[in-house]
PDB file of C-alpha atoms in Angstrom:
ATOM      1  CA  MET A   1      70.737 -17.639  65.847  1.00  0.00           C
ATOM      2  CA  ARG A   2      72.032 -18.680  62.458  1.00  0.00           C
ATOM      3  CA  PRO A   3      70.334 -17.323  59.353  1.00  0.00           C
ATOM      4  CA  LEU A   4      68.582 -19.848  57.104  1.00  0.00           C
ATOM      5  CA  PRO A   5      70.619 -20.911  54.127  1.00  0.00           C
ATOM      6  CA  ARG A   6      69.323 -19.516  50.833  1.00  0.00           C
ATOM      7  CA  ARG A   7      68.553 -22.985  49.568  1.00  0.00           C
ATOM      8  CA  ILE A   8      65.805 -23.688  52.087  1.00  0.00           C
ATOM      9  CA  PRO A   9      63.396 -20.941  50.893  1.00  0.00           C
ATOM     10  CA  VAL A  10      64.104 -21.872  47.267  1.00  0.00           C
ATOM     11  CA  LEU A  11      63.540 -25.551  48.029  1.00  0.00           C
ATOM     12  CA  ALA A  12      60.323 -24.752  49.927  1.00  0.00           C
ATOM     13  CA  ALA A  13      59.061 -22.642  47.031  1.00  0.00           C
ATOM     14  CA  SER A  14      59.865 -25.436  44.569  1.00  0.00           C
ATOM     15  CA  VAL A  15      58.028 -28.015  46.673  1.00  0.00           C
ATOM     16  CA  LEU A  16      55.016 -25.716  47.011  1.00  0.00           C
ATOM     17  CA  ALA A  17      54.955 -25.095  43.255  1.00  0.00           C
ATOM     18  CA  ALA A  18      55.155 -28.836  42.572  1.00  0.00           C
ATOM     19  CA  VAL A  19      52.264 -29.515  44.967  1.00  0.00           C
ATOM     20  CA  LEU A  20      50.137 -26.823  43.329  1.00  0.00           C
ATOM     21  CA  VAL A  21      50.867 -28.070  39.833  1.00  0.00           C
ATOM     22  CA  THR A  22      50.178 -31.685  40.805  1.00  0.00           C
ATOM     23  CA  THR A  23      46.920 -30.807  42.526  1.00  0.00           C
ATOM     24  CA  GLY A  24      45.794 -28.668  39.619  1.00  0.00           C
ATOM     25  CA  CYS A  25      46.668 -31.348  37.096  1.00  0.00           C
ATOM     26  CA  SER A  26      44.785 -34.062  38.969  1.00  0.00           C
ATOM     27  CA  GLU A  27      41.688 -31.877  39.179  1.00  0.00           C
ATOM     28  CA  LEU A  28      41.977 -31.104  35.484  1.00  0.00           C
ATOM     29  CA  GLN A  29      42.348 -34.818  34.765  1.00  0.00           C
ATOM     30  CA  GLU A  30      39.196 -35.587  36.804  1.00  0.00           C
ATOM     31  CA  VAL A  31      37.227 -33.001  34.835  1.00  0.00           C
ATOM     32  CA  SER A  32      38.569 -34.414  31.577  1.00  0.00           C
ATOM     33  CA  GLN A  33      37.602 -37.958  32.600  1.00  0.00           C
ATOM     34  CA  GLY A  34      34.108 -36.734  33.492  1.00  0.00           C
ATOM     35  CA  ILE A  35      33.739 -35.161  30.049  1.00  0.00           C
ATOM     36  CA  ASP A  36      34.996 -38.346  28.362  1.00  0.00           C
ATOM     37  CA  LYS A  37      32.522 -40.435  30.342  1.00  0.00           C
ATOM     38  CA  ALA A  38      29.649 -38.129  29.412  1.00  0.00           C
ATOM     39  CA  GLN A  39      30.626 -38.305  25.739  1.00  0.00           C
ATOM     40  CA  GLU A  40      30.813 -42.092  25.858  1.00  0.00           C
ATOM     41  CA  CYS A  41      27.364 -42.234  27.455  1.00  0.00           C
ATOM     42  CA  VAL A  42      25.852 -39.986  24.795  1.00  0.00           C
ATOM     43  CA  GLN A  43      27.524 -42.039  22.072  1.00  0.00           C
ATOM     44  CA  ALA A  44      26.250 -45.330  23.511  1.00  0.00           C
ATOM     45  CA  THR A  45      22.630 -44.225  23.683  1.00  0.00           C
ATOM     46  CA  GLY A  46      22.978 -42.623  20.243  1.00  0.00           C
ATOM     47  CA  ILE A  47      24.168 -45.915  18.761  1.00  0.00           C
ATOM     48  CA  VAL A  48      21.101 -47.698  20.135  1.00  0.00           C
ATOM     49  CA  THR A  49      18.776 -44.989  18.833  1.00  0.00           C
ATOM     50  CA  GLU A  50      20.444 -44.996  15.418  1.00  0.00           C
ATOM     51  CA  THR A  51      20.260 -48.792  15.190  1.00  0.00           C
ATOM     52  CA  VAL A  52      16.564 -48.842  16.127  1.00  0.00           C
ATOM     53  CA  SER A  53      15.861 -46.200  13.502  1.00  0.00           C
ATOM     54  CA  LYS A  54      17.694 -48.165  10.799  1.00  0.00           C
ATOM     55  CA  VAL A  55      16.069 -51.468  11.740  1.00  0.00           C
ATOM     56  CA  SER A  56      12.550 -50.051  11.700  1.00  0.00           C
ATOM     57  CA  GLY A  57      12.991 -48.976   8.077  1.00  0.00           C
ATOM     58  CA  LEU A  58      14.313 -52.324   6.878  1.00  0.00           C
ATOM     59  CA  LEU A  59      11.348 -54.667   7.377  1.00  0.00           C
ATOM     60  CA  ASN A  60      11.353 -55.580   3.688  1.00  0.00           C
ATOM     61  CA  ASP A  61      15.108 -56.199   3.527  1.00  0.00           C
ATOM     62  CA  PRO A  62      16.162 -58.931   5.977  1.00  0.00           C
ATOM     63  CA  ALA A  63      19.801 -58.928   4.830  1.00  0.00           C
ATOM     64  CA  ALA A  64      20.124 -55.174   5.351  1.00  0.00           C
ATOM     65  CA  MET A  65      18.425 -55.476   8.743  1.00  0.00           C
ATOM     66  CA  GLU A  66      20.872 -58.187   9.791  1.00  0.00           C
ATOM     67  CA  GLN A  67      23.720 -55.934   8.692  1.00  0.00           C
ATOM     68  CA  ALA A  68      22.305 -52.927  10.597  1.00  0.00           C
ATOM     69  CA  LEU A  69      21.993 -55.012  13.770  1.00  0.00           C
ATOM     70  CA  ASN A  70      25.550 -56.290  13.435  1.00  0.00           C
ATOM     71  CA  GLU A  71      26.901 -52.800  12.728  1.00  0.00           C
ATOM     72  CA  GLY A  72      25.107 -51.356  15.751  1.00  0.00           C
ATOM     73  CA  GLY A  73      26.426 -54.185  17.903  1.00  0.00           C
ATOM     74  CA  ALA A  74      29.947 -53.698  16.574  1.00  0.00           C
ATOM     75  CA  LYS A  75      29.847 -49.951  17.273  1.00  0.00           C
ATOM     76  CA  LEU A  76      28.738 -50.603  20.851  1.00  0.00           C
ATOM     77  CA  GLY A  77      31.420 -53.263  21.183  1.00  0.00           C
ATOM     78  CA  ASP A  78      34.074 -50.788  20.046  1.00  0.00           C
ATOM     79  CA  LEU A  79      32.790 -48.206  22.500  1.00  0.00           C
ATOM     80  CA  ALA A  80      32.849 -50.806  25.282  1.00  0.00           C
ATOM     81  CA  ASP A  81      36.449 -51.677  24.462  1.00  0.00           C
ATOM     82  CA  LYS A  82      37.466 -48.033  24.848  1.00  0.00           C
ATOM     83  CA  ALA A  83      35.248 -47.124  27.818  1.00  0.00           C
ATOM     84  CA  ALA A  84      37.073 -46.239  31.012  1.00  0.00           C
ATOM     85  CA  ASN A  85      33.913 -46.685  33.083  1.00  0.00           C
ATOM     86  CA  THR A  86      33.510 -50.372  33.993  1.00  0.00           C
ATOM     87  CA  SER A  87      29.722 -50.120  34.380  1.00  0.00           C
ATOM     88  CA  LEU A  88      29.314 -48.540  30.953  1.00  0.00           C
ATOM     89  CA  LYS A  89      31.708 -51.090  29.471  1.00  0.00           C
ATOM     90  CA  GLU A  90      29.628 -53.993  30.818  1.00  0.00           C
ATOM     91  CA  ALA A  91      26.293 -52.462  29.786  1.00  0.00           C
ATOM     92  CA  ALA A  92      27.540 -51.652  26.271  1.00  0.00           C
ATOM     93  CA  GLU A  93      28.954 -55.170  25.874  1.00  0.00           C
ATOM     94  CA  GLY A  94      25.630 -56.652  26.951  1.00  0.00           C
ATOM     95  CA  VAL A  95      23.596 -54.642  24.457  1.00  0.00           C
ATOM     96  CA  SER A  96      26.220 -55.259  21.776  1.00  0.00           C
ATOM     97  CA  ASN A  97      26.008 -59.018  22.271  1.00  0.00           C
ATOM     98  CA  THR A  98      22.208 -58.889  22.162  1.00  0.00           C
ATOM     99  CA  LEU A  99      22.151 -56.905  18.910  1.00  0.00           C
ATOM    100  CA  GLU A 100      24.712 -59.140  17.255  1.00  0.00           C
ATOM    101  CA  GLY A 101      22.833 -62.218  18.486  1.00  0.00           C
ATOM    102  CA  ILE A 102      19.619 -61.335  16.678  1.00  0.00           C
ATOM    103  CA  ASN A 103      19.456 -63.409  13.495  1.00  0.00           C
ATOM    104  CA  VAL A 104      17.435 -62.172  10.550  1.00  0.00           C
ATOM    105  CA  THR A 105      17.151 -64.693   7.764  1.00  0.00           C
ATOM    106  CA  ASP A 106      13.738 -64.027   6.210  1.00  0.00           C
ATOM    107  CA  ALA A 107      10.692 -61.752   6.338  1.00  0.00           C
ATOM    108  CA  ASN A 108       9.246 -63.428   9.428  1.00  0.00           C
ATOM    109  CA  SER A 109      12.461 -63.150  11.430  1.00  0.00           C
ATOM    110  CA  ALA A 110      12.769 -59.521  10.246  1.00  0.00           C
ATOM    111  CA  VAL A 111       9.363 -58.744  11.772  1.00  0.00           C
ATOM    112  CA  ASP A 112      10.328 -60.532  14.986  1.00  0.00           C
ATOM    113  CA  ALA A 113      13.661 -58.705  15.141  1.00  0.00           C
ATOM    114  CA  ALA A 114      12.041 -55.322  14.546  1.00  0.00           C
ATOM    115  CA  GLN A 115       9.547 -55.987  17.335  1.00  0.00           C
ATOM    116  CA  LYS A 116      12.285 -57.122  19.726  1.00  0.00           C
ATOM    117  CA  VAL A 117      14.452 -54.093  18.991  1.00  0.00           C
ATOM    118  CA  ALA A 118      11.500 -51.713  19.347  1.00  0.00           C
ATOM    119  CA  THR A 119      10.424 -53.322  22.624  1.00  0.00           C
ATOM    120  CA  ASP A 120      13.861 -53.713  24.193  1.00  0.00           C
ATOM    121  CA  SER A 121      15.492 -50.475  23.025  1.00  0.00           C
ATOM    122  CA  ALA A 122      14.026 -48.410  25.881  1.00  0.00           C
ATOM    123  CA  ARG A 123      15.431 -50.926  28.383  1.00  0.00           C
ATOM    124  CA  TRP A 124      18.835 -50.845  26.651  1.00  0.00           C
ATOM    125  CA  VAL A 125      18.979 -47.056  26.763  1.00  0.00           C
ATOM    126  CA  GLN A 126      17.976 -47.164  30.435  1.00  0.00           C
ATOM    127  CA  GLN A 127      20.729 -49.701  31.196  1.00  0.00           C
ATOM    128  CA  LEU A 128      23.331 -47.561  29.445  1.00  0.00           C
ATOM    129  CA  THR A 129      22.090 -44.396  31.150  1.00  0.00           C
ATOM    130  CA  GLU A 130      22.129 -46.024  34.585  1.00  0.00           C
ATOM    131  CA  ALA A 131      25.646 -47.303  33.947  1.00  0.00           C
ATOM    132  CA  CYS A 132      26.702 -43.724  33.321  1.00  0.00           C
ATOM    133  CA  GLY A 133      25.115 -42.399  36.510  1.00  0.00           C
TER     134      GLY A 133
END
């Protein structure tokens, strides 16, 4: 029986080390992606909450309300562009488009917009939360 060449144990050890490193890195990457997704979800719902809060205080300033709606929509749009999760991306884009589509031109449309945002915000947060699940 011939003894094993020295290279075989070294090669086997190298392959085993590579497998362990690769497996460990992929698990670490999965954890990192899970954390990123959770952060994106918290950010998305926070943007909606922040926008609703701003809008509710701007009933007497239609121009500022329009700006707050557009800013909230733009923030969600930016988040959607960066989101790795397709469901969150689609939900954030939908809410973003809705916010940016609300037109506030005078006091009456400001009241209507505030009512719409107050009524629909719970549904928007639920959509974003479900997309994260």
